[in-house]
mmCIF file of C-alpha atoms and ligand atoms in Angstrom:
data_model
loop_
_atom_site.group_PDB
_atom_site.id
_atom_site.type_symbol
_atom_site.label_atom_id
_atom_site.label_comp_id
_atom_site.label_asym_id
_atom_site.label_seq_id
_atom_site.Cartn_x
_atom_site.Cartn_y
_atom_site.Cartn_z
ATOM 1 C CA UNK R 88 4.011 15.620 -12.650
ATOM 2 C CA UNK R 89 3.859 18.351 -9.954
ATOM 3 C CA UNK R 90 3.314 16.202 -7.112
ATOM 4 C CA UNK R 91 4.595 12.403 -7.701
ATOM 5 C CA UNK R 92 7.376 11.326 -8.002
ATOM 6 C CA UNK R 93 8.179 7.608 -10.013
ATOM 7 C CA UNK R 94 11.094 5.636 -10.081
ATOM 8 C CA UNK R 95 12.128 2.044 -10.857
ATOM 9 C CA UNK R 96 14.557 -0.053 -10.155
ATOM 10 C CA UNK R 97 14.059 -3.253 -12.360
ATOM 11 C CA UNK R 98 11.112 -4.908 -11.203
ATOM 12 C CA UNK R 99 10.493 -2.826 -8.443
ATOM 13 C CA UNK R 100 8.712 0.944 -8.619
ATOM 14 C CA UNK R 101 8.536 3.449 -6.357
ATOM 15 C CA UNK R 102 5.713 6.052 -6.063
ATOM 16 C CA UNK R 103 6.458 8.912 -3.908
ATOM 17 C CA UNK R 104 3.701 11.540 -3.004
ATOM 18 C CA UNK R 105 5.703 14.418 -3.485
ATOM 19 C CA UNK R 106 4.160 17.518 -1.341
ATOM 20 C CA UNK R 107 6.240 18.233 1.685
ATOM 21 C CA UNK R 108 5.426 21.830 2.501
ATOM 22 C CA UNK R 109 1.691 20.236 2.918
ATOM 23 C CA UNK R 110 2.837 17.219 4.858
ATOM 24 C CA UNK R 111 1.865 15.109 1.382
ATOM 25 C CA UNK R 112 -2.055 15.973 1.830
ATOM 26 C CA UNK R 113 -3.774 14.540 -1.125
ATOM 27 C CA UNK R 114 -5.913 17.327 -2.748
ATOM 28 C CA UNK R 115 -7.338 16.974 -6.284
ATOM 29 C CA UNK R 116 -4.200 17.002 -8.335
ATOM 30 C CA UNK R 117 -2.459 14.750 -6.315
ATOM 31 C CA UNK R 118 -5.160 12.175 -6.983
ATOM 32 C CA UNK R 119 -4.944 12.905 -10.560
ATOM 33 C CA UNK R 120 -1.172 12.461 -10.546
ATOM 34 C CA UNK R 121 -1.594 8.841 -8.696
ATOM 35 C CA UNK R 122 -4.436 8.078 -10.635
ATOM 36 C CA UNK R 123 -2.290 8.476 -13.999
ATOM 37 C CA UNK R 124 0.617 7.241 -12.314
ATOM 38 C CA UNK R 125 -0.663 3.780 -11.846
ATOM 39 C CA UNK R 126 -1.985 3.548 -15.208
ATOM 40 C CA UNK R 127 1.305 3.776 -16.774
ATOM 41 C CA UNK R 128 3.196 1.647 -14.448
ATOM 42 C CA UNK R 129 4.983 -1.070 -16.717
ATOM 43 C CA UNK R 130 3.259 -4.388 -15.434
ATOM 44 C CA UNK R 131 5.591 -6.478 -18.152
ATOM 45 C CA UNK R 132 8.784 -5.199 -16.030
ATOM 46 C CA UNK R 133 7.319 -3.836 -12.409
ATOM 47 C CA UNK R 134 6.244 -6.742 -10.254
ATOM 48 C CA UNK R 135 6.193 -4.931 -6.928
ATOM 49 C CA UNK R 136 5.373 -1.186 -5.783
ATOM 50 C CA UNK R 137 6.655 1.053 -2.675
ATOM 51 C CA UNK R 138 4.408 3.956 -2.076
ATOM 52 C CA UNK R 139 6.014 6.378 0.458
ATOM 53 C CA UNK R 140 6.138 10.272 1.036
ATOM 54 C CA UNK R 141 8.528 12.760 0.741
ATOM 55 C CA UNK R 142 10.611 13.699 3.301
ATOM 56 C CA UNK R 143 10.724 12.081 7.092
ATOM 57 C CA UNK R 144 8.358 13.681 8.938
ATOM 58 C CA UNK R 145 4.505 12.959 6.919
ATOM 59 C CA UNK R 146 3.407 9.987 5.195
ATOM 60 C CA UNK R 147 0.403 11.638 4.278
ATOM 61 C CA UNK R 148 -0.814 13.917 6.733
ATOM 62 C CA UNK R 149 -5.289 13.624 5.256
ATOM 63 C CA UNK R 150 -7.110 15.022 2.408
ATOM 64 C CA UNK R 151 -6.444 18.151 2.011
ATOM 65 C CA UNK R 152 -8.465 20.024 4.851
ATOM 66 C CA UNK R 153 -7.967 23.552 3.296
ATOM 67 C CA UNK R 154 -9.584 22.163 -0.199
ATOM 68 C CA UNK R 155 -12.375 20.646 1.095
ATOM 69 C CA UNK R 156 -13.259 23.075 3.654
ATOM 70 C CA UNK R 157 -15.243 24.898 0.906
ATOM 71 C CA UNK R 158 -16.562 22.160 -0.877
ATOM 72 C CA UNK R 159 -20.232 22.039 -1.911
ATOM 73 C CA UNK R 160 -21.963 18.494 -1.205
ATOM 74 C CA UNK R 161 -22.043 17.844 -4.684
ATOM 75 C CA UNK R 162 -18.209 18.741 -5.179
ATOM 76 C CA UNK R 163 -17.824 16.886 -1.773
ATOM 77 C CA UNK R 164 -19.100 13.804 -3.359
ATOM 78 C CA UNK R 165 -17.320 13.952 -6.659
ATOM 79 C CA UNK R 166 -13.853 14.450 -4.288
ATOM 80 C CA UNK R 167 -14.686 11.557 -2.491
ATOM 81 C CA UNK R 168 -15.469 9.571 -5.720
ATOM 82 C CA UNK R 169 -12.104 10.338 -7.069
ATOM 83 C CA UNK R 170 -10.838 9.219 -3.977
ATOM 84 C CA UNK R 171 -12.083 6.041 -3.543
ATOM 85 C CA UNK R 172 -11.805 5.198 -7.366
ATOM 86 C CA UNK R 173 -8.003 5.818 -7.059
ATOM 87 C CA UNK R 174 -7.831 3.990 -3.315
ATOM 88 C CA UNK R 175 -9.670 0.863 -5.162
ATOM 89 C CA UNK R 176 -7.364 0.801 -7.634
ATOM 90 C CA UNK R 177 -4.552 0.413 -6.024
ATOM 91 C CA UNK R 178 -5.998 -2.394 -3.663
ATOM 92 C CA UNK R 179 -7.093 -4.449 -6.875
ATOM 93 C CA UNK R 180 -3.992 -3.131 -8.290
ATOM 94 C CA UNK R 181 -2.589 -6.598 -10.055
ATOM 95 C CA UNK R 182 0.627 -6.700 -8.394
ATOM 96 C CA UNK R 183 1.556 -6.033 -4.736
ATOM 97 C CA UNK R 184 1.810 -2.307 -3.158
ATOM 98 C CA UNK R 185 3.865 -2.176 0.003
ATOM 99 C CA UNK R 186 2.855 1.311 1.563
ATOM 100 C CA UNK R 187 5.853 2.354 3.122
ATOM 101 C CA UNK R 188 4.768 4.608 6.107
ATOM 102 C CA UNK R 189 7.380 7.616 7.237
ATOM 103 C CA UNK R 190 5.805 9.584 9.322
ATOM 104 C CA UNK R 191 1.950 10.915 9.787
ATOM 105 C CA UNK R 192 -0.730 8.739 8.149
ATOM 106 C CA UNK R 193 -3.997 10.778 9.237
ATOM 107 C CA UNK R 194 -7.288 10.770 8.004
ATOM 108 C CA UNK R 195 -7.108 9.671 4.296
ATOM 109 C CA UNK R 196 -3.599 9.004 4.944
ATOM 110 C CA UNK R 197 -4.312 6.323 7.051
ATOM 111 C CA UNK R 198 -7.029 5.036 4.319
ATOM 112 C CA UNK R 199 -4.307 5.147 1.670
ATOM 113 C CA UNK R 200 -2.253 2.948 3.286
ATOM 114 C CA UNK R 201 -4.882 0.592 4.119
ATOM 115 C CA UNK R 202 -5.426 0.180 0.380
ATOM 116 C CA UNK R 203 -2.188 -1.332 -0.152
ATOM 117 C CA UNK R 204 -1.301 -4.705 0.640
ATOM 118 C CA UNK R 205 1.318 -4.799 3.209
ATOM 119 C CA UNK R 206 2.401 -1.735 5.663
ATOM 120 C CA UNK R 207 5.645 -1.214 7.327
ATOM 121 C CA UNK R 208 6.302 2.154 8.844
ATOM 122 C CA UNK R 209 8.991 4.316 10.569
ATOM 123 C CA UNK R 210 9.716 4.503 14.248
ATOM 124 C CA UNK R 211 8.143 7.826 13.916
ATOM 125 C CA UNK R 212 4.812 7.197 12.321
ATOM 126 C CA UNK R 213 1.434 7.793 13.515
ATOM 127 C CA UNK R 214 -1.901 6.362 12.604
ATOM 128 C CA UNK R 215 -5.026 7.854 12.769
ATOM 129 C CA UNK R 216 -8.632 8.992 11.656
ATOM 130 C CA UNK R 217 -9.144 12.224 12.871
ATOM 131 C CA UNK R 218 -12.218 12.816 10.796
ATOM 132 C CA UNK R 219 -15.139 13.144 13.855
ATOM 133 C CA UNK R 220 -13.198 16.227 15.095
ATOM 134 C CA UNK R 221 -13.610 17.605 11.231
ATOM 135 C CA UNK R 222 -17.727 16.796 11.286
ATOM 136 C CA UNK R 223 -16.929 14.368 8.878
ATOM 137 C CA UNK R 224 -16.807 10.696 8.983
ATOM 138 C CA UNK R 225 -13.625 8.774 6.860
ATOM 139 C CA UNK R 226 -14.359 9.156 3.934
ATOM 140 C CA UNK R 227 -11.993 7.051 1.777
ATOM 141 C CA UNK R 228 -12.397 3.703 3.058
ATOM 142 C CA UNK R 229 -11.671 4.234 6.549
ATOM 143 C CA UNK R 230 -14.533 2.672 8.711
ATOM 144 C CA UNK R 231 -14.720 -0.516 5.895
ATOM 145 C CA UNK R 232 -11.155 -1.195 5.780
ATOM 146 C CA UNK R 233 -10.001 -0.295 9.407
ATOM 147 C CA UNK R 234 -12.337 -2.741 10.804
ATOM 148 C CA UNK R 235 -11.554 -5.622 8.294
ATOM 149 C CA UNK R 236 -8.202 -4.796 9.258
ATOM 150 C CA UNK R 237 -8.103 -4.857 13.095
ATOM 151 C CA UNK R 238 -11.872 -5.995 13.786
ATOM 152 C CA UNK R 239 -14.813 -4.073 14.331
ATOM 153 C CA UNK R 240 -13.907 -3.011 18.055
ATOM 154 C CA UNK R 241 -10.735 -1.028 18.071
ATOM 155 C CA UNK R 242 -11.907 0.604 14.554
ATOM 156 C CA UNK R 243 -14.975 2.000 16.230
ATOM 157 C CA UNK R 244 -12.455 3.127 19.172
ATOM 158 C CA UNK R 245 -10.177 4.890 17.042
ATOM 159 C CA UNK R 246 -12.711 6.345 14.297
ATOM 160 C CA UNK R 247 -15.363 7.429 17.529
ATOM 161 C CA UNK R 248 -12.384 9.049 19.419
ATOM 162 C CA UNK R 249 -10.390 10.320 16.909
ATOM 163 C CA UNK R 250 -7.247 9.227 18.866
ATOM 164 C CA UNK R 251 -4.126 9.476 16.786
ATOM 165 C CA UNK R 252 -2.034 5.951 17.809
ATOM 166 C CA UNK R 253 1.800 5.692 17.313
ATOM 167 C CA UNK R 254 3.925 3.492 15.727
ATOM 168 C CA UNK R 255 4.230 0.629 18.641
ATOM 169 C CA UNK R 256 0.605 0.185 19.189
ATOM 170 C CA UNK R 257 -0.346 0.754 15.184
ATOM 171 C CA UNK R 258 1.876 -3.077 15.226
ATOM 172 C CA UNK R 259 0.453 -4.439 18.311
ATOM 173 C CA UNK R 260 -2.885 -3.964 16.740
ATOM 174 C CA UNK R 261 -1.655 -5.485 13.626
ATOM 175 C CA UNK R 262 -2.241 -2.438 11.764
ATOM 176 C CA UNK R 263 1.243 -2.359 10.533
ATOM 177 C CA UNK R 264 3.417 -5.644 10.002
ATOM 178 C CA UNK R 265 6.389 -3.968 11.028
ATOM 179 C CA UNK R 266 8.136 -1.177 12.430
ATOM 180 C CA UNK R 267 11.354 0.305 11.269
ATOM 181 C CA UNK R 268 14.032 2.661 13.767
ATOM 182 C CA UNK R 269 16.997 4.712 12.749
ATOM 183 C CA UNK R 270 20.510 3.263 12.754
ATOM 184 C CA UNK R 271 22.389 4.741 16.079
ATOM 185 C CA UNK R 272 25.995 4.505 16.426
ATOM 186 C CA UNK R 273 27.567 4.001 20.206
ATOM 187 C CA UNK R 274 28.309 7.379 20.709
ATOM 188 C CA UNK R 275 24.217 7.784 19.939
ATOM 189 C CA UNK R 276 24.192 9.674 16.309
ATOM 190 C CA UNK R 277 22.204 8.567 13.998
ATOM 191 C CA UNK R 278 23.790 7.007 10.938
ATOM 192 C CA UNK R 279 21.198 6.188 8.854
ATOM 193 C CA UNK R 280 17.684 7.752 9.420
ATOM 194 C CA UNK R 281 14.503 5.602 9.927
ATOM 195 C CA UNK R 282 13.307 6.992 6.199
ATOM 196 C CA UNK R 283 16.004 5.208 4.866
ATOM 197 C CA UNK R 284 16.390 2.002 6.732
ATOM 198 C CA UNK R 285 12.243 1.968 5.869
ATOM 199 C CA UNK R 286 12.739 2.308 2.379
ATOM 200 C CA UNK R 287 15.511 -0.172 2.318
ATOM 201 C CA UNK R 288 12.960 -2.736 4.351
ATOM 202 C CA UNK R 289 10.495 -2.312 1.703
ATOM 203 C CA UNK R 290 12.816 -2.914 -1.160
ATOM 204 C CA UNK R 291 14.364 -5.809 0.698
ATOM 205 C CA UNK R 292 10.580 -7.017 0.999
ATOM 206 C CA UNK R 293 9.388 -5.981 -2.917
ATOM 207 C CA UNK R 294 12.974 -7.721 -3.918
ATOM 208 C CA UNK R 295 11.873 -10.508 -2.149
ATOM 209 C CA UNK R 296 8.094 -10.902 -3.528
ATOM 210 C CA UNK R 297 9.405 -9.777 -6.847
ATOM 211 C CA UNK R 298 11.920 -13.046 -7.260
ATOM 212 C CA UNK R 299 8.720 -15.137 -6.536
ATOM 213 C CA UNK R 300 6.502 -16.561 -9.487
ATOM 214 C CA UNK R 301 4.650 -13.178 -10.827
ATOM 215 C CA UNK R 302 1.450 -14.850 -11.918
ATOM 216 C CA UNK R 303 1.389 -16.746 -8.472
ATOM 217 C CA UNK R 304 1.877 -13.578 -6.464
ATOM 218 C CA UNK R 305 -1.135 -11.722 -9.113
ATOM 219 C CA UNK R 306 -3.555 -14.713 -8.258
ATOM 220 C CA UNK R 307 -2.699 -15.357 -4.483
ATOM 221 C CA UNK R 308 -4.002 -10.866 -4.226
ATOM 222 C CA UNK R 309 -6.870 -11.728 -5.775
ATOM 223 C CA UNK R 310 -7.814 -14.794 -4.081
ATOM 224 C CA UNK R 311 -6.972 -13.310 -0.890
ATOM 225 C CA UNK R 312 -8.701 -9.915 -1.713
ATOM 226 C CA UNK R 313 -11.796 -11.458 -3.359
ATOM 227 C CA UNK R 314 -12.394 -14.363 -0.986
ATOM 228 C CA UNK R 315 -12.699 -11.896 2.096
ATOM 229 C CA UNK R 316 -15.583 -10.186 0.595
ATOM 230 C CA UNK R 317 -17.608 -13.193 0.258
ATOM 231 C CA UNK R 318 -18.627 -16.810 2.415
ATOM 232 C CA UNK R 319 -16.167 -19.665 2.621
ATOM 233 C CA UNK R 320 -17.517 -21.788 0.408
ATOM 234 C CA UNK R 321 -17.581 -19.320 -2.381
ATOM 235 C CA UNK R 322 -13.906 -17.945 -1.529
ATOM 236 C CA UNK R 323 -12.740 -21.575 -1.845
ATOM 237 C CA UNK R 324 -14.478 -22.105 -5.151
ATOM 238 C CA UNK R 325 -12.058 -18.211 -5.795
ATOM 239 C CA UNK R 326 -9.322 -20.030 -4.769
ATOM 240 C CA UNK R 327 -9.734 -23.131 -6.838
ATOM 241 C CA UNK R 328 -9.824 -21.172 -10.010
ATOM 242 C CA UNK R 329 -6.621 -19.020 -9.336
ATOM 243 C CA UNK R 330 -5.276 -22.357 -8.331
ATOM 244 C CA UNK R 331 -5.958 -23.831 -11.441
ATOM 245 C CA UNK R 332 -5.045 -20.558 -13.251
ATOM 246 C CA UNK R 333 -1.248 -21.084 -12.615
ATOM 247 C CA UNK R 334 -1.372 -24.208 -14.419
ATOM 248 C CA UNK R 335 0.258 -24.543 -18.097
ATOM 249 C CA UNK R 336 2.084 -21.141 -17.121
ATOM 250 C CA UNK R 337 5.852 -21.041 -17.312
ATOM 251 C CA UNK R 338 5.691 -19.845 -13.758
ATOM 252 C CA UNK R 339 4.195 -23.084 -12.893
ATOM 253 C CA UNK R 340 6.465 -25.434 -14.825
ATOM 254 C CA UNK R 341 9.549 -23.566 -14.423
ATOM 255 C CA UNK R 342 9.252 -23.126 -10.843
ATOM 256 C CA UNK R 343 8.060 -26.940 -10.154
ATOM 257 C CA UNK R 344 10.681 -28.092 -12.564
ATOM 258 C CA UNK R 345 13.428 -26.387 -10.896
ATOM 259 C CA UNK R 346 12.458 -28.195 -7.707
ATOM 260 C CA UNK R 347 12.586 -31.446 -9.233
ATOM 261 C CA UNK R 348 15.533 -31.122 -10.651
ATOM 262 C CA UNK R 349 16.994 -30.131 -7.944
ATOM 263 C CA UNK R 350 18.857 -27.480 -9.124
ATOM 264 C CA UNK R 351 19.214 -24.702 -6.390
ATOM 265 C CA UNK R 352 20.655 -21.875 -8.410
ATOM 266 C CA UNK R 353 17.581 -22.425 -10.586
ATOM 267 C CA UNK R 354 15.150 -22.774 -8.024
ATOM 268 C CA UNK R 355 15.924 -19.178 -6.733
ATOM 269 C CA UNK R 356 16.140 -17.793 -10.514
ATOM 270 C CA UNK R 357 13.275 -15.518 -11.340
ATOM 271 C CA UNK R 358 10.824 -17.525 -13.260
ATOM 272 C CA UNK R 359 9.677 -15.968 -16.910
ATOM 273 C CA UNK R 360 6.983 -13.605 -16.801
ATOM 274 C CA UNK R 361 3.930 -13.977 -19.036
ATOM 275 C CA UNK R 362 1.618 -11.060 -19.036
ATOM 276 C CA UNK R 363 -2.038 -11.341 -17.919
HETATM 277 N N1 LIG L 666 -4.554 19.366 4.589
HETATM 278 C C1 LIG L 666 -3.943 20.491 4.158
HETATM 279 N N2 LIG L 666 -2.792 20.969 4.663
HETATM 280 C C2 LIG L 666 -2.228 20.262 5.664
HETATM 281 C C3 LIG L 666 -2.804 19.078 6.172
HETATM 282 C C4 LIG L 666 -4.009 18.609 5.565
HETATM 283 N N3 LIG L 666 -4.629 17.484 5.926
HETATM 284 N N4 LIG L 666 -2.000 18.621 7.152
HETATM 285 C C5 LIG L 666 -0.985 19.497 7.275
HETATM 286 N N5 LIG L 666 -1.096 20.480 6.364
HETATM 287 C C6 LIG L 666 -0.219 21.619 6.169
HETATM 288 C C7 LIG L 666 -0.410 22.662 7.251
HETATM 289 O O1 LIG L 666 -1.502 23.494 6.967
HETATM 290 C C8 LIG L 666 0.914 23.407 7.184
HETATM 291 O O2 LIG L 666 0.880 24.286 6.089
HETATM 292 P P1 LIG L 666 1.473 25.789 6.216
HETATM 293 O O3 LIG L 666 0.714 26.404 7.328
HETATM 294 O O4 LIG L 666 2.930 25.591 6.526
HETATM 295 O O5 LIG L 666 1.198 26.392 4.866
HETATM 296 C C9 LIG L 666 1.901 22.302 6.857
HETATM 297 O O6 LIG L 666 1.134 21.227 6.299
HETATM 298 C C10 LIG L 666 2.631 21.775 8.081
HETATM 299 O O7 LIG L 666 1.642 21.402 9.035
HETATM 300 P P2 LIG L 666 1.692 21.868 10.562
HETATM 301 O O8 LIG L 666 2.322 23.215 10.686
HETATM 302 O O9 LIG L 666 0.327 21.706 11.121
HETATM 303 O O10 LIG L 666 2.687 20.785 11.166
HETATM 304 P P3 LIG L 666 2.709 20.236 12.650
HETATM 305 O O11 LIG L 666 3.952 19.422 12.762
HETATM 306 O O12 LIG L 666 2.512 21.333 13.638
HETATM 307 O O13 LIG L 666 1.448 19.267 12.752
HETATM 308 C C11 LIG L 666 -0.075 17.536 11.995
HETATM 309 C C12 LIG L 666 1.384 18.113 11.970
HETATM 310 C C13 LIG L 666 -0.119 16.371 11.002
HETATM 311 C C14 LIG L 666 -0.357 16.989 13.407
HETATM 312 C C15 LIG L 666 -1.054 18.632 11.641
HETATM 313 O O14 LIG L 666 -0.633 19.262 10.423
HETATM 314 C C16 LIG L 666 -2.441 18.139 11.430
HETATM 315 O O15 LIG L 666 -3.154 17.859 12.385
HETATM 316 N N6 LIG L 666 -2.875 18.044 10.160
HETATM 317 C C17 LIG L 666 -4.198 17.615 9.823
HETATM 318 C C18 LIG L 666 -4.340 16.143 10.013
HETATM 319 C C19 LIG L 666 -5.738 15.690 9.735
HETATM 320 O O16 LIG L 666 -6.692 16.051 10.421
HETATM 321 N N7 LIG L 666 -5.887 14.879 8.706
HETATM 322 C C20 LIG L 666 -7.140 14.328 8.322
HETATM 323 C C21 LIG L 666 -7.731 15.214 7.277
HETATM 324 S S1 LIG L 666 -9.414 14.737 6.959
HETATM 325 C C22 LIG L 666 -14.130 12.285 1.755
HETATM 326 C C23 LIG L 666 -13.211 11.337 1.693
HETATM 327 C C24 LIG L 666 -12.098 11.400 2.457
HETATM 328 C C25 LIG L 666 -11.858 12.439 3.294
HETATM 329 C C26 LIG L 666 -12.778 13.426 3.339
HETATM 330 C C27 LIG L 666 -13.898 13.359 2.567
HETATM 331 N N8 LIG L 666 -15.324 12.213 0.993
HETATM 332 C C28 LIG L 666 -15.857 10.885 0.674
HETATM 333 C C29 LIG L 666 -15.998 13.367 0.585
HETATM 334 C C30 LIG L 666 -10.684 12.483 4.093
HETATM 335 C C31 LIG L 666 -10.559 13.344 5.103
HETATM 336 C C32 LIG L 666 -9.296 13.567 5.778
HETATM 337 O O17 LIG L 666 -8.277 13.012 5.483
#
């Protein structure tokens, strides 16, 4: 692959968009790569990802602007389809994505990292949909999932203005769950940058989800994902079956039985994974 880069570290995997000199913009191949990437992630072995971009200045700084520029509608269509197909899949992805932002996430950077479960970002990120100053509107998921995200009223703000926001007010809006700053020593240089105390917050955080039952974590993304697109009284009847779902799995009696016995070396041992 040309432009991602893949690496796991037991049951956590890392997907890096790997395109620097362009600030990570996702054209065409780059889609393709993540497309293919995420159909041969190992889901017997990887129970969370990290996706993050190279280097510590860009996230992912948009589609890529130059590409598109001289799109047809047709072609503009079938970009945007290959887009959103790739976006969707990793929201439905089975296991949790942590989007670990470091640095720009514009246009359908922004909408990439909506698509994945959690975001934490570096001191120096910045959010944004930019697309009304390109004639376009966002294209990739932006005006559906910035508005489920932060409600209706600062989405319209941000989308109608194009304002790019910064890391503080992306997490007072709550569209980030957490910011992360470089380490500073007393006499003020920086010993570790925010790129790597980020990454080392999201693989504190994947470690974290990935000692948890793997079946209960699957269920609990699609009951949360699933129920939000439909009334209460249909996401509870959601809920009830992934409830129910867990039951009979070693996840479920492994994890209740360590409780009852009362073992507490077992209760934090990582429960057997079956497949689904
Ligand atoms: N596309 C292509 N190249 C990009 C790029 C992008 N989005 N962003 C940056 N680059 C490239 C620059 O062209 C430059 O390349 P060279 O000139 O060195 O070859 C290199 O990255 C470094 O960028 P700068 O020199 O501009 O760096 P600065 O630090 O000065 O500025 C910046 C950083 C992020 C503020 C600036 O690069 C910038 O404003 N970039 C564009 C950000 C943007 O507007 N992004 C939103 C793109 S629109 C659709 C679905 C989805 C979409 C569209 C359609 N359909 C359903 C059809 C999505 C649209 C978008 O994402």
């Amino acid at each position: 692959m040309e432009y991602i880069l893949y690496e796991q570290k037991g049951s956590i995997a890392t997907i890096t968009i790997n395109r620097e000199k362009a600030l990570n913009a996702l054209n065409s191949q780059v889609l393709d790569e993540l497309n293919a990437t995420l159909d041969n992630v190992n889901l017997d072995e990887v129970r969370c990802l990290i996706l993050t971009g190279a280097g510590e200045k860009s996230f992912v700084a948009g589609a890529d602007i130059g590409e598109m520029s001289t799109l047809t509608k047709a072609e503009g269509e079938a970009f945007g389809k290959k887009g959103n197909d790739v976006f969707r899949k990793l929201e439905t992805f089975p296991i949790p994505v942590i989007a670990a932002v470091n640095g720009f996430a514009l246009g359908g950077g922004c909408e990439i990292a909506m698509s994945c479960d959690i975001r934490i970002c570096s001191e120096n990120a910045m959010f944004g949909q930019p697309e009304v100053g390109l004639g376009i509107t966002p294209g990739f998921g932006g005006t559906q999932r910035l508005a489920r995200l932060v409600g209706a009223g600062m989405a319209k703000q941000l989308i109608y203005t194009a304002r790019n926001i910064k890391a503080p007010e992306a997490y007072r809006i709550g569209l980030v769950n957490d910011v992360i700053a470089a380490t500073v020593d007393e006499a003020g240089n920086v010993t570790a940058s925010a790129k790597d105390n980020l990454i080392a917050a999201a693989e504190k955080m994947a470690t974290t989800i990935a000692q948890n039952a793997p079946i209960a974590v699957r269920n609990c993304k699609k009951a949360i994902n699933e129920g939000l697109q439909v009334d209460m009284d249909k996401a509870i009847v959601i809920e009830e079956k992934l409830f129910g779902d867990c039951f009979e799995t070693e996840d479920q009696k492994a994890g209740m039985g360590n409780f009852l016995e009362k073992d507490k070396e077992k209760k934090l041992k990582v429960v057997p994974f079956q497949n689904k």
